[in-house]
Tab-separated table of C-alpha atoms in Angstrom:
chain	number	residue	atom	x	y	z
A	1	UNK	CA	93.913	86.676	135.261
A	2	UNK	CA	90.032	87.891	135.102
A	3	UNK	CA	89.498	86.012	131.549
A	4	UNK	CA	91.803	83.101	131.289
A	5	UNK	CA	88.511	81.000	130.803
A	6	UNK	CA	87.621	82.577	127.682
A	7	UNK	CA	90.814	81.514	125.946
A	8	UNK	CA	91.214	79.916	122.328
A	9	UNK	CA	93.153	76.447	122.105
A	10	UNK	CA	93.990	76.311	118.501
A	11	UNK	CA	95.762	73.272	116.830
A	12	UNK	CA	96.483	72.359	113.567
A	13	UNK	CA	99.104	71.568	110.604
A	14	UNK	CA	100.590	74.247	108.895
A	15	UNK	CA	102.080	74.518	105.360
A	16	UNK	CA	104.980	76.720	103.778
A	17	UNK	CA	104.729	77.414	100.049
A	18	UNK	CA	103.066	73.830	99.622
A	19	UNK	CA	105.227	71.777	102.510
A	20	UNK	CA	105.416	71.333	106.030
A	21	UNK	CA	107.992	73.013	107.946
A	22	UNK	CA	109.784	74.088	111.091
A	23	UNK	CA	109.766	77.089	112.441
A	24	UNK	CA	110.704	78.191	116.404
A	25	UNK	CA	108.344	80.851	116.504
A	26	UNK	CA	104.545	80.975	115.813
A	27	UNK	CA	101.977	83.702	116.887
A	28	UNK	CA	98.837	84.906	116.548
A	29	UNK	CA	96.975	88.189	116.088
A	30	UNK	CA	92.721	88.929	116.167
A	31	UNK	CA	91.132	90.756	113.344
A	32	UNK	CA	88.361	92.498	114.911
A	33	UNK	CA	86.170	95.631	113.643
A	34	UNK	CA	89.586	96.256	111.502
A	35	UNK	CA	91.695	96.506	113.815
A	36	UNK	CA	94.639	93.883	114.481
A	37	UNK	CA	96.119	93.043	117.915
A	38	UNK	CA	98.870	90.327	119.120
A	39	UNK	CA	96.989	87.949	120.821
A	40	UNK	CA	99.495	84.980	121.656
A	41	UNK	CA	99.557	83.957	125.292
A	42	UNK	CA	103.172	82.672	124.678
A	43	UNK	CA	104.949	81.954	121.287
A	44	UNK	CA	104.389	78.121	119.867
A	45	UNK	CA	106.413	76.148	117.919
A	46	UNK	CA	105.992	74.605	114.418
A	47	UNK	CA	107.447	71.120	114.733
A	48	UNK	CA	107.128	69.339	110.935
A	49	UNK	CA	104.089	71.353	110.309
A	50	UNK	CA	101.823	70.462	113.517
A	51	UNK	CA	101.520	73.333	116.230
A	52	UNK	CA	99.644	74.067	119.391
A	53	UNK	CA	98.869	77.601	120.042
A	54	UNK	CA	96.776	79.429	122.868
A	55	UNK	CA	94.860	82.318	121.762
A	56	UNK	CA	93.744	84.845	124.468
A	57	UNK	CA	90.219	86.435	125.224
A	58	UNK	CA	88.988	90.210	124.655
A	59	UNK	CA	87.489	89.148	129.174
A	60	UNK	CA	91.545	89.123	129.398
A	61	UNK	CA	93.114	91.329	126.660
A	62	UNK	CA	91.828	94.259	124.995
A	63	UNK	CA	91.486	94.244	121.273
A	64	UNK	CA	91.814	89.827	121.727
A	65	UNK	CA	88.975	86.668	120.459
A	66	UNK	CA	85.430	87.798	120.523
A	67	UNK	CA	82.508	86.124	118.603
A	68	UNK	CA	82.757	87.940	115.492
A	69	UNK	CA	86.461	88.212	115.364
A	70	UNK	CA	88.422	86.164	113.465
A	71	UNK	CA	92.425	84.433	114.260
A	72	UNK	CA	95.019	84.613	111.993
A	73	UNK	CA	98.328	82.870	112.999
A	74	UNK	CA	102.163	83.923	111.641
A	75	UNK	CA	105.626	81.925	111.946
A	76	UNK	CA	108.717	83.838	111.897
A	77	UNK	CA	111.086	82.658	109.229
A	78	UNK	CA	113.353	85.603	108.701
A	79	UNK	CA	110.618	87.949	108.754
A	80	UNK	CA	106.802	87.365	109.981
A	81	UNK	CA	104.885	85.434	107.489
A	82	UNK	CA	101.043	85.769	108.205
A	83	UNK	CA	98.317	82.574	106.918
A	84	UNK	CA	96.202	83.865	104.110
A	85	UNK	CA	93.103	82.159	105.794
A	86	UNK	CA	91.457	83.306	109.006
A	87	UNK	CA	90.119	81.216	111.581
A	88	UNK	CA	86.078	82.535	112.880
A	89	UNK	CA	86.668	82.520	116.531
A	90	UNK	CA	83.997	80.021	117.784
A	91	UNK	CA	81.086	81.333	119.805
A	92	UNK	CA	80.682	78.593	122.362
A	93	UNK	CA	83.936	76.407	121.983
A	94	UNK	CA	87.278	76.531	123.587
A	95	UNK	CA	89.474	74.063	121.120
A	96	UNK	CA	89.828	74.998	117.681
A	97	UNK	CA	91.378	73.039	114.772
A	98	UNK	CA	92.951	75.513	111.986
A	99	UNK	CA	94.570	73.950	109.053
A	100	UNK	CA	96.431	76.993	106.925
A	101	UNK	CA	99.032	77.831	104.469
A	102	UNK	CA	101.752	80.876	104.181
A	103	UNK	CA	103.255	81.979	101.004
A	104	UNK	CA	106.476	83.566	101.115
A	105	UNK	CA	105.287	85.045	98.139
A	106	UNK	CA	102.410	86.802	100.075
A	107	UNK	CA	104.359	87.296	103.677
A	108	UNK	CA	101.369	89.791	104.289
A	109	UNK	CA	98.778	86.766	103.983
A	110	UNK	CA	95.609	88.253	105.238
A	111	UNK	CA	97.170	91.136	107.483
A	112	UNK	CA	97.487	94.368	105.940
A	113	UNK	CA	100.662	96.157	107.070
A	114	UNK	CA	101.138	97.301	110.403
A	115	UNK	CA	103.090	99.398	112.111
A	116	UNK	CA	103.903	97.505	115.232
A	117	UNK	CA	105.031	98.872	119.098
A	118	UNK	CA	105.895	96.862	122.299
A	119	UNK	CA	107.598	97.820	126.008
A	120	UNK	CA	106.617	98.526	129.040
A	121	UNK	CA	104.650	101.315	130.872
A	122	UNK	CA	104.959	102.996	133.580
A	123	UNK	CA	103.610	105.899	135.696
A	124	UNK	CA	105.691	109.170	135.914
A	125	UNK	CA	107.105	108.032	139.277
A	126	UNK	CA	108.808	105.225	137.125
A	127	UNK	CA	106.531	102.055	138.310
A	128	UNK	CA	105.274	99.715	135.882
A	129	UNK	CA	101.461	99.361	135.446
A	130	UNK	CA	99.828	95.961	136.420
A	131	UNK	CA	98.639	93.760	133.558
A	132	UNK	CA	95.472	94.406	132.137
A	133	UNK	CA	96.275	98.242	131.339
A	134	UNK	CA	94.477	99.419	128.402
A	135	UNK	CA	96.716	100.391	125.549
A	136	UNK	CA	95.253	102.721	122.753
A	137	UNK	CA	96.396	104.438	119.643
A	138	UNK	CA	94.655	107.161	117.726
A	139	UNK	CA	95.106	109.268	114.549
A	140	UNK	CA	93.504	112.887	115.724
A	141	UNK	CA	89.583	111.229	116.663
A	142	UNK	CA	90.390	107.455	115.227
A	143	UNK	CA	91.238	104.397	117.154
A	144	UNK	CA	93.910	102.492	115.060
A	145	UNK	CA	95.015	100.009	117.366
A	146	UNK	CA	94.139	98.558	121.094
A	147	UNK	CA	95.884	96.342	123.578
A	148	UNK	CA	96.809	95.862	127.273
A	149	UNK	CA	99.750	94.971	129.029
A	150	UNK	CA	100.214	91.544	130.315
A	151	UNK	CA	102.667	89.306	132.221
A	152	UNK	CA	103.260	85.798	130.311
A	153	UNK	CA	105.749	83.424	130.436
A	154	UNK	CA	109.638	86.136	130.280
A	155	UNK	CA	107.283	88.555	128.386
A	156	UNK	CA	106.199	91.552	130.585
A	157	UNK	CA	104.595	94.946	128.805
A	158	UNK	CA	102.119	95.553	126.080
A	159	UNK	CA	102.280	94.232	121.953
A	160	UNK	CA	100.694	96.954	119.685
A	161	UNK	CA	99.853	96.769	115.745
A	162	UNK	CA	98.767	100.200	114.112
A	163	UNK	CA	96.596	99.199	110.989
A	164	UNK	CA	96.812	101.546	108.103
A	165	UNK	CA	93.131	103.353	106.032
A	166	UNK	CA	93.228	100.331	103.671
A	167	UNK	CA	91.842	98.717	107.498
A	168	UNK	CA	90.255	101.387	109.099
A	169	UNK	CA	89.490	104.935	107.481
A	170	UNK	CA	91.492	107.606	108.941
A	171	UNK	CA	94.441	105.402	110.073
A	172	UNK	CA	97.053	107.511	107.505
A	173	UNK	CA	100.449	106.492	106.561
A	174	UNK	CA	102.748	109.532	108.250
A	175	UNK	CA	100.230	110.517	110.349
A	176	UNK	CA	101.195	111.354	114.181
A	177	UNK	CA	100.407	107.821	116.770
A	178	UNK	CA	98.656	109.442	120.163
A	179	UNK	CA	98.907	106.960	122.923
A	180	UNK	CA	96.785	106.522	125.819
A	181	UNK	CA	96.678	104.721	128.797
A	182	UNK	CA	93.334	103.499	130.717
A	183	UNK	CA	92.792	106.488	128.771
A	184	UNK	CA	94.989	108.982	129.783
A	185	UNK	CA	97.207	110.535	127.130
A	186	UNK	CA	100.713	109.288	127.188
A	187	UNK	CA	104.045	111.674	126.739
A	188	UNK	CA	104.866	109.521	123.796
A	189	UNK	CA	104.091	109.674	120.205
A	190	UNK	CA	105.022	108.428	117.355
A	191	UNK	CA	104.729	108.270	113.495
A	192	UNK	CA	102.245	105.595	111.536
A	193	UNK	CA	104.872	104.095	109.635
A	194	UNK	CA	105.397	100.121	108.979
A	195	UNK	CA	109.460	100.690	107.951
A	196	UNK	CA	110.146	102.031	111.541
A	197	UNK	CA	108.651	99.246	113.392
A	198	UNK	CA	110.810	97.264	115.456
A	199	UNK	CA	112.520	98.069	118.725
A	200	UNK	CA	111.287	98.816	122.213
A	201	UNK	CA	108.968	101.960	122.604
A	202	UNK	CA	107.710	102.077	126.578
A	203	UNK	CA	104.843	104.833	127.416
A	204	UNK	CA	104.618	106.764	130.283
A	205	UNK	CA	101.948	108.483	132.102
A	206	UNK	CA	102.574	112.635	132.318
């Protein structure tokens, strides 16, 4: 993939209210200009608090690392529980060591809440687009959340998270999601709503 030489090794120990842990699943998402977008090549796991994680590139993904972006990482233990601390992504580096806590207190951490979106899409003819399609979400004129689509590992389709206006001003709770694809208005919509995330959603061109 155009990109793959941009992406973020990231290593580290991990901590769960104060101890190491275990967890099967670990991910990451990029915090850029307010906007958050799932940027795990694969999912990692935590193995007595060490991990390994790659981290891919906005050259590969849309809405993904960028100097001036930051990294947060989450491990799923029941529910997704995000690190309070953010990682800089480095300008001119392509290891990173991030040492970071969770609270199940705070399963939030740094991440406001998102509503979240994932599937596949296709063209009207019923063909799935190649990886690298743009994915975009707006509230009327405001861009609330970006991605592409991308083929990794037994994951094929595109990972979408809608921030809310405590992230970017104009992203309402409630409001009506407008999706667009290498921006062309998909038949889908949907509502801005953290409670109904969850479940497949593809989009399809008209």
């Amino acid at each position: 993939m155009p990109g793959a030489g941009d992406r973020l090794a990231v290593h580290g120990a991990l901590t769960l209210d104060g101890a190491s842990f275990d967890a099967r699943w670990l991910g990451a998402v990029v915090r850029r200009d307010g906007l958050i977008t799932p940027c795990q090549l694969g999912l990692s796991p935590v193995d007595h608090g060490r991990y390994e994680i790659t981290v891919l590139a906005d050259a590969e993904a849309s809405g993904c690392g960028a100097p001036g972006a930051d990294v947060l990482l989450w491990a799923y233990r029941d529910r997704q529980i995000y690190t309070i601390a953010a990682l800089a992504w480095p300008s001119n580096a392509d290891i990173a060591e991030f040492n970071a806590s969770l609270s199940t207190a705070a399963p939030g951490g740094a991440v406001p809440p998102l509503t979240q979106f994932s599937g596949e899409v296709f063209t009207r003819d019923g063909d799935r687009l190649p990886p690298g399609t743009r994915v975009e979400v707006f509230v009327g004129g405001v861009r609330c959340g970006v991605a592409s689509t991308r083929r990794t590992g037994n994951f094929s389709g595109y990972i979408l998270a809608v921030v809310g206006p405590d992230s970017v001003a104009g992203c309402d709770r409630g409001a009506t999601l407008t999706f667009y694809i290498d921006g062309n208005r998909a038949v889908e919509t949907a509502i801005n709503d953290p409670e109904r995330s969850g479940g497949a959603f593809d989009l399809t061109l008209p």
